[in-house]
XYZ file of C-alpha atoms in Angstrom:
379
model
C -49.472 -7.974 13.404
C -45.266 -8.591 12.390
C -43.721 -7.043 15.870
C -46.410 -9.612 17.667
C -45.275 -12.701 16.345
C -41.677 -11.968 15.723
C -41.776 -11.418 19.746
C -43.678 -14.809 20.218
C -40.772 -16.511 18.791
C -38.460 -14.715 19.911
C -38.846 -15.850 23.190
C -40.687 -19.299 22.403
C -37.191 -19.873 21.255
C -34.894 -19.231 23.797
C -37.332 -21.029 26.522
C -37.029 -24.473 23.713
C -33.129 -23.533 23.823
C -32.916 -23.942 27.550
C -32.830 -27.854 27.017
C -29.267 -29.429 26.737
C -29.116 -31.599 23.338
C -27.833 -35.508 23.546
C -26.908 -36.117 19.427
C -25.440 -39.006 17.982
C -24.992 -40.799 14.420
C -28.696 -40.349 12.781
C -30.014 -44.103 11.770
C -30.068 -45.614 8.483
C -27.120 -44.820 6.777
C -25.318 -46.491 5.037
C -22.138 -47.648 4.854
C -20.177 -45.848 2.365
C -21.406 -42.771 4.372
C -18.175 -40.578 4.763
C -19.715 -36.316 5.943
C -22.998 -36.710 7.150
C -25.601 -33.811 10.276
C -25.200 -35.171 14.186
C -28.682 -35.432 15.831
C -30.440 -34.405 17.983
C -32.521 -37.089 19.709
C -34.748 -35.035 21.724
C -36.851 -37.989 23.173
C -36.630 -41.501 23.655
C -38.940 -44.376 23.880
C -41.656 -42.022 24.238
C -39.586 -40.184 27.466
C -38.298 -36.712 26.763
C -39.999 -33.289 25.636
C -36.448 -31.697 23.995
C -39.096 -31.330 20.697
C -38.813 -28.190 19.651
C -35.175 -26.556 19.636
C -33.558 -24.218 17.027
C -31.887 -27.128 13.973
C -28.931 -25.177 13.568
C -28.525 -23.827 17.639
C -26.910 -26.623 20.033
C -27.526 -25.747 23.759
C -24.166 -25.508 26.313
C -24.468 -28.761 28.386
C -25.343 -30.526 25.823
C -23.786 -34.224 25.249
C -22.411 -35.209 22.192
C -21.267 -39.384 21.679
C -18.720 -39.856 18.766
C -18.642 -43.927 17.887
C -15.679 -45.196 16.906
C -14.721 -45.264 13.493
C -15.035 -41.935 13.182
C -14.686 -37.883 13.767
C -16.319 -35.287 15.108
C -16.131 -30.968 13.257
C -17.446 -28.566 14.943
C -19.159 -25.565 12.565
C -19.430 -21.814 14.456
C -22.149 -19.270 11.136
C -19.839 -21.879 8.728
C -16.518 -22.317 9.888
C -14.342 -24.804 11.071
C -14.424 -23.863 14.870
C -12.642 -27.849 16.681
C -12.521 -31.409 15.409
C -11.875 -34.210 17.698
C -11.120 -37.931 16.558
C -11.301 -40.227 19.237
C -14.042 -41.682 20.730
C -15.994 -40.417 22.979
C -19.438 -37.928 25.194
C -18.332 -34.680 24.563
C -20.207 -31.583 25.752
C -20.621 -28.613 24.464
C -19.607 -25.194 26.087
C -19.365 -22.098 23.093
C -19.410 -18.641 24.151
C -21.319 -17.627 21.924
C -25.437 -15.688 23.578
C -28.205 -18.603 22.226
C -25.952 -21.543 23.851
C -26.200 -19.966 27.278
C -28.891 -22.217 29.285
C -29.964 -21.489 32.560
C -29.755 -25.239 32.607
C -25.672 -25.199 32.050
C -25.630 -22.366 34.919
C -25.427 -19.584 32.265
C -27.748 -16.931 34.151
C -31.374 -16.052 34.106
C -30.998 -12.840 33.166
C -28.440 -13.205 30.448
C -30.261 -16.108 28.282
C -33.643 -15.138 28.940
C -33.689 -11.097 27.893
C -30.420 -10.601 26.192
C -31.725 -14.481 23.645
C -35.012 -12.985 23.376
C -33.294 -9.126 22.412
C -30.513 -10.449 19.814
C -33.246 -12.807 18.159
C -35.772 -10.400 17.509
C -33.669 -8.391 15.479
C -33.660 -11.474 13.164
C -37.513 -12.011 12.803
C -37.325 -14.397 15.858
C -34.226 -17.098 14.972
C -31.973 -16.676 16.633
C -28.956 -14.695 15.083
C -26.511 -17.724 15.086
C -25.210 -21.287 13.123
C -23.502 -24.182 15.025
C -23.148 -27.365 13.826
C -21.535 -31.334 14.915
C -21.141 -32.991 11.781
C -19.109 -37.171 11.722
C -17.180 -37.768 8.917
C -16.138 -41.024 8.782
C -12.050 -42.187 9.455
C -12.946 -45.550 8.250
C -11.821 -47.354 5.281
C -14.919 -46.608 2.979
C -15.293 -49.549 0.441
C -16.907 -49.707 -2.998
C -15.570 -47.141 -5.005
C -15.389 -49.056 -8.346
C -13.211 -48.229 -11.646
C -13.234 -49.325 -15.430
C -12.496 -48.175 -19.097
C -14.502 -48.968 -21.963
C -11.518 -48.875 -24.176
C -8.282 -49.714 -24.510
C -5.349 -48.238 -22.160
C -1.924 -47.653 -22.842
C 1.091 -47.579 -20.660
C 5.406 -48.770 -21.549
C 6.517 -51.723 -20.028
C 9.806 -51.992 -18.178
C 9.685 -55.994 -18.946
C 8.711 -56.267 -21.898
C 10.046 -52.712 -23.061
C 7.491 -51.979 -24.910
C 4.233 -50.903 -24.781
C 1.149 -52.844 -23.597
C -2.581 -52.140 -23.813
C -5.139 -53.707 -21.507
C -8.999 -52.841 -20.395
C -9.654 -53.369 -16.533
C -12.321 -52.415 -14.527
C -11.883 -53.298 -10.823
C -12.447 -50.910 -6.863
C -10.633 -49.501 -4.668
C -11.067 -48.255 -0.822
C -10.588 -44.650 0.521
C -10.084 -43.183 3.715
C -10.525 -38.865 4.998
C -6.758 -38.416 6.332
C -7.956 -34.452 6.893
C -11.620 -34.839 7.623
C -10.510 -30.467 7.507
C -8.607 -30.704 4.235
C -11.194 -32.349 2.874
C -14.233 -30.395 3.949
C -12.926 -26.912 3.263
C -11.500 -27.790 -0.107
C -13.738 -30.523 -1.449
C -17.127 -31.383 -0.140
C -19.464 -28.946 -1.716
C -21.488 -26.562 0.295
C -25.203 -28.101 -0.485
C -24.128 -31.289 1.512
C -23.179 -28.856 5.214
C -27.004 -28.665 5.886
C -29.155 -31.700 8.318
C -29.939 -34.210 6.499
C -28.257 -34.616 4.167
C -25.304 -37.429 4.166
C -22.161 -37.376 1.712
C -21.700 -41.171 -0.600
C -19.427 -41.635 -2.231
C -20.507 -44.744 -4.440
C -24.154 -42.378 -4.878
C -24.791 -41.778 -8.798
C -25.853 -38.218 -8.240
C -23.248 -36.697 -5.476
C -21.663 -35.006 -9.136
C -17.695 -34.505 -6.265
C -17.466 -38.152 -6.556
C -18.103 -38.769 -10.513
C -15.177 -36.122 -10.587
C -13.139 -38.463 -8.627
C -14.323 -42.234 -10.707
C -13.234 -40.007 -14.208
C -9.895 -39.340 -11.902
C -9.022 -42.264 -11.691
C -9.209 -43.544 -14.804
C -7.275 -40.555 -16.166
C -4.831 -42.595 -13.519
C -4.463 -46.042 -14.592
C -1.594 -45.515 -16.890
C -0.389 -44.161 -15.027
C -0.635 -46.091 -12.376
C 0.378 -49.105 -14.527
C 3.168 -47.645 -15.227
C 4.589 -47.041 -11.889
C 4.338 -50.400 -10.436
C 5.287 -52.011 -13.114
C 8.471 -50.339 -14.062
C 8.908 -50.938 -9.738
C 11.638 -53.389 -9.458
C 11.399 -54.162 -6.132
C 7.732 -55.365 -7.569
C 8.931 -58.071 -9.937
C 8.333 -56.270 -13.372
C 6.063 -58.110 -13.664
C 1.709 -56.880 -14.905
C 0.666 -60.898 -13.754
C 0.956 -60.190 -10.001
C -1.518 -56.755 -10.450
C -4.433 -58.565 -9.219
C -3.230 -60.387 -6.309
C -1.111 -57.187 -5.170
C -4.170 -54.819 -3.672
C -1.683 -52.546 -2.036
C 0.893 -52.251 -3.950
C -0.982 -51.171 -6.668
C -2.943 -49.653 -4.225
C 0.346 -47.281 -3.364
C 1.201 -46.575 -7.604
C -2.839 -45.603 -7.433
C -2.449 -43.936 -5.172
C 0.913 -41.834 -5.931
C -0.894 -41.418 -9.785
C -3.969 -39.389 -8.508
C -1.799 -37.114 -6.657
C 0.445 -36.146 -8.923
C -2.165 -35.412 -10.951
C -5.085 -34.811 -8.987
C -3.185 -33.172 -4.922
C -5.841 -36.046 -4.012
C -3.911 -36.456 -0.474
C -2.021 -32.200 -0.681
C -5.191 -30.663 -1.552
C -9.090 -32.765 -0.258
C -7.228 -34.827 2.104
C -7.954 -37.692 0.522
C -5.637 -41.397 -0.060
C -7.048 -44.885 -1.980
C -6.109 -47.476 0.466
C -6.439 -50.923 -0.917
C -7.724 -51.983 -4.874
C -9.031 -54.931 -5.615
C -8.854 -55.493 -10.057
C -11.587 -57.410 -10.863
C -10.456 -57.932 -14.557
C -7.704 -57.611 -16.751
C -8.281 -57.683 -20.730
C -4.889 -57.545 -22.816
C -4.773 -56.330 -25.952
C -4.163 -59.445 -28.547
C -0.150 -57.846 -29.202
C -0.201 -57.693 -25.611
C -1.652 -61.301 -25.092
C 1.315 -62.660 -27.207
C 3.814 -60.978 -26.098
C 2.615 -62.396 -22.524
C 2.819 -66.110 -23.555
C 6.112 -65.681 -25.424
C 7.343 -64.158 -21.580
C 5.429 -67.706 -19.668
C 7.589 -70.208 -22.614
C 10.643 -68.395 -21.578
C 10.179 -68.550 -18.132
C 9.709 -72.636 -18.853
C 12.807 -72.616 -20.538
C 14.743 -70.993 -18.066
C 17.105 -71.664 -15.118
C 17.798 -75.017 -13.683
C 13.924 -76.303 -15.028
C 14.656 -75.505 -18.456
C 18.181 -77.620 -18.363
C 16.599 -79.955 -17.266
C 14.358 -80.339 -20.156
C 16.688 -79.364 -22.212
C 18.557 -82.251 -21.510
C 15.875 -85.149 -21.215
C 15.296 -83.491 -24.679
C 18.495 -84.895 -26.396
C 19.337 -87.809 -24.136
C 15.710 -88.803 -25.549
C 17.179 -87.636 -29.240
C 20.632 -89.543 -28.868
C 18.536 -93.129 -28.411
C 16.179 -92.297 -31.506
C 19.589 -91.477 -33.263
C 20.994 -94.956 -31.963
C 18.198 -96.462 -33.143
C 18.167 -95.019 -36.098
C 22.018 -94.618 -37.618
C 24.405 -96.204 -34.580
C 27.440 -93.727 -34.727
C 26.466 -90.945 -37.629
C 23.093 -90.733 -36.140
C 24.577 -90.010 -32.619
C 26.770 -87.064 -34.380
C 23.577 -85.152 -35.704
C 22.486 -85.697 -32.595
C 25.913 -84.099 -31.280
C 25.385 -80.988 -33.491
C 21.881 -80.136 -32.350
C 22.836 -80.483 -29.194
C 25.370 -77.631 -29.990
C 23.425 -75.391 -31.080
C 21.256 -75.642 -27.786
C 24.614 -74.891 -25.723
C 24.148 -78.362 -23.669
C 27.387 -78.778 -22.621
C 26.824 -75.009 -20.439
C 22.444 -75.194 -21.192
C 23.255 -71.447 -20.861
C 24.664 -69.866 -24.025
C 24.100 -71.685 -27.506
C 26.848 -72.113 -29.635
C 26.524 -72.850 -33.470
C 30.521 -74.845 -34.625
C 30.543 -74.955 -38.245
C 29.790 -78.077 -40.375
C 32.606 -79.325 -40.898
C 34.750 -78.443 -37.760
C 36.193 -81.676 -36.345
C 37.456 -80.367 -33.921
C 33.853 -78.327 -33.232
C 33.138 -81.848 -33.526
C 35.036 -83.268 -31.132
C 34.367 -80.383 -27.960
C 31.320 -81.248 -28.198
C 31.473 -84.796 -28.203
C 33.808 -84.289 -25.359
C 31.131 -82.500 -23.670
C 28.864 -85.037 -24.365
C 30.275 -87.655 -22.327
C 30.982 -85.872 -19.311
C 27.434 -85.121 -18.645
C 27.020 -89.408 -19.446
C 24.978 -88.133 -22.725
C 26.929 -90.440 -24.361
C 29.849 -93.969 -23.665
C 32.998 -94.222 -24.265
C 32.944 -96.382 -26.826
C 29.548 -93.777 -28.631
C 32.415 -91.353 -27.960
C 35.980 -93.512 -29.896
C 33.364 -93.337 -32.483
C 32.599 -90.217 -33.535
C 36.588 -89.340 -32.740
C 37.480 -91.858 -35.304
C 33.820 -90.576 -37.832
C 36.241 -86.654 -37.209
C 38.904 -87.764 -37.284
C 39.053 -90.049 -40.630
C 40.448 -92.568 -39.266
């Protein structure tokens, strides 16, 4: 009875596989789908009879429509035989006996008799496996990362080690689909109906990527904050999605060879939050204060403070008060506004020098200067 069933299956399968197929993207795909099989549309609006063809055979003359943003990988007996990166409609042509069809002009005798005999050897099923898979060439969003405890890295600007807890997301792109499929995608996803999705919590391969990204965060922060071209400021991280993505991509490439071995690259990042540890927060406050008192703005603030101090001293102690202010202003470098100089307390030359600088800056009058000069010289 097995012989009769095999003959029936062989002939019936050959007849069913004569129909040309129309392959396209399956319905209901998530936006983050990275790899999935092309599916035949046997019916459309209730019309069509191509519903009994073999699931692993593509008939010659079948049309495969590649949408924008996707590539097409073709397989024969488990091996990649072609890749298409341009959108459009393509016709399947294969020298494999099982793909031949009378509707594609492959002849009647070879189509029926040879195919039936070959399939009879395999119990009525075709002895080949053909498949077409779509692979996303777009940026794939919503790949998340985060740390449960502080990560630490050496920061060139702060000149010390800093630490933070961080979380965010990144977009991923398949830059080499052939490497991606050959070296990274598990065989279980190269089956009809399976969808490889980086955001799928049950996808063990995607979970491995998550762990590798978390392990690369500290080197990525170090690369970013120690790059002079990026200003050496960790506070710019949340504003520079592409710049930090480059640092993160370089870190995972150095540690795990994402691009060279797997055909993957990180394109953009979005850092949702960075919570620095206590020591780092204190350092950042110090840096902010130093920034506020540096440059022209700092000079203006200092001059205003000295002027206010002179006015108060004049109201409270006249010329004697002005001498004290002059000494204080000398401590902050009013003359040059950048170089701190601390003159000796009893050096009359230093006192007169500072008084002259204050006169030249317009902070005191000629009369004030003359009074300070007389006091310093004991006249």
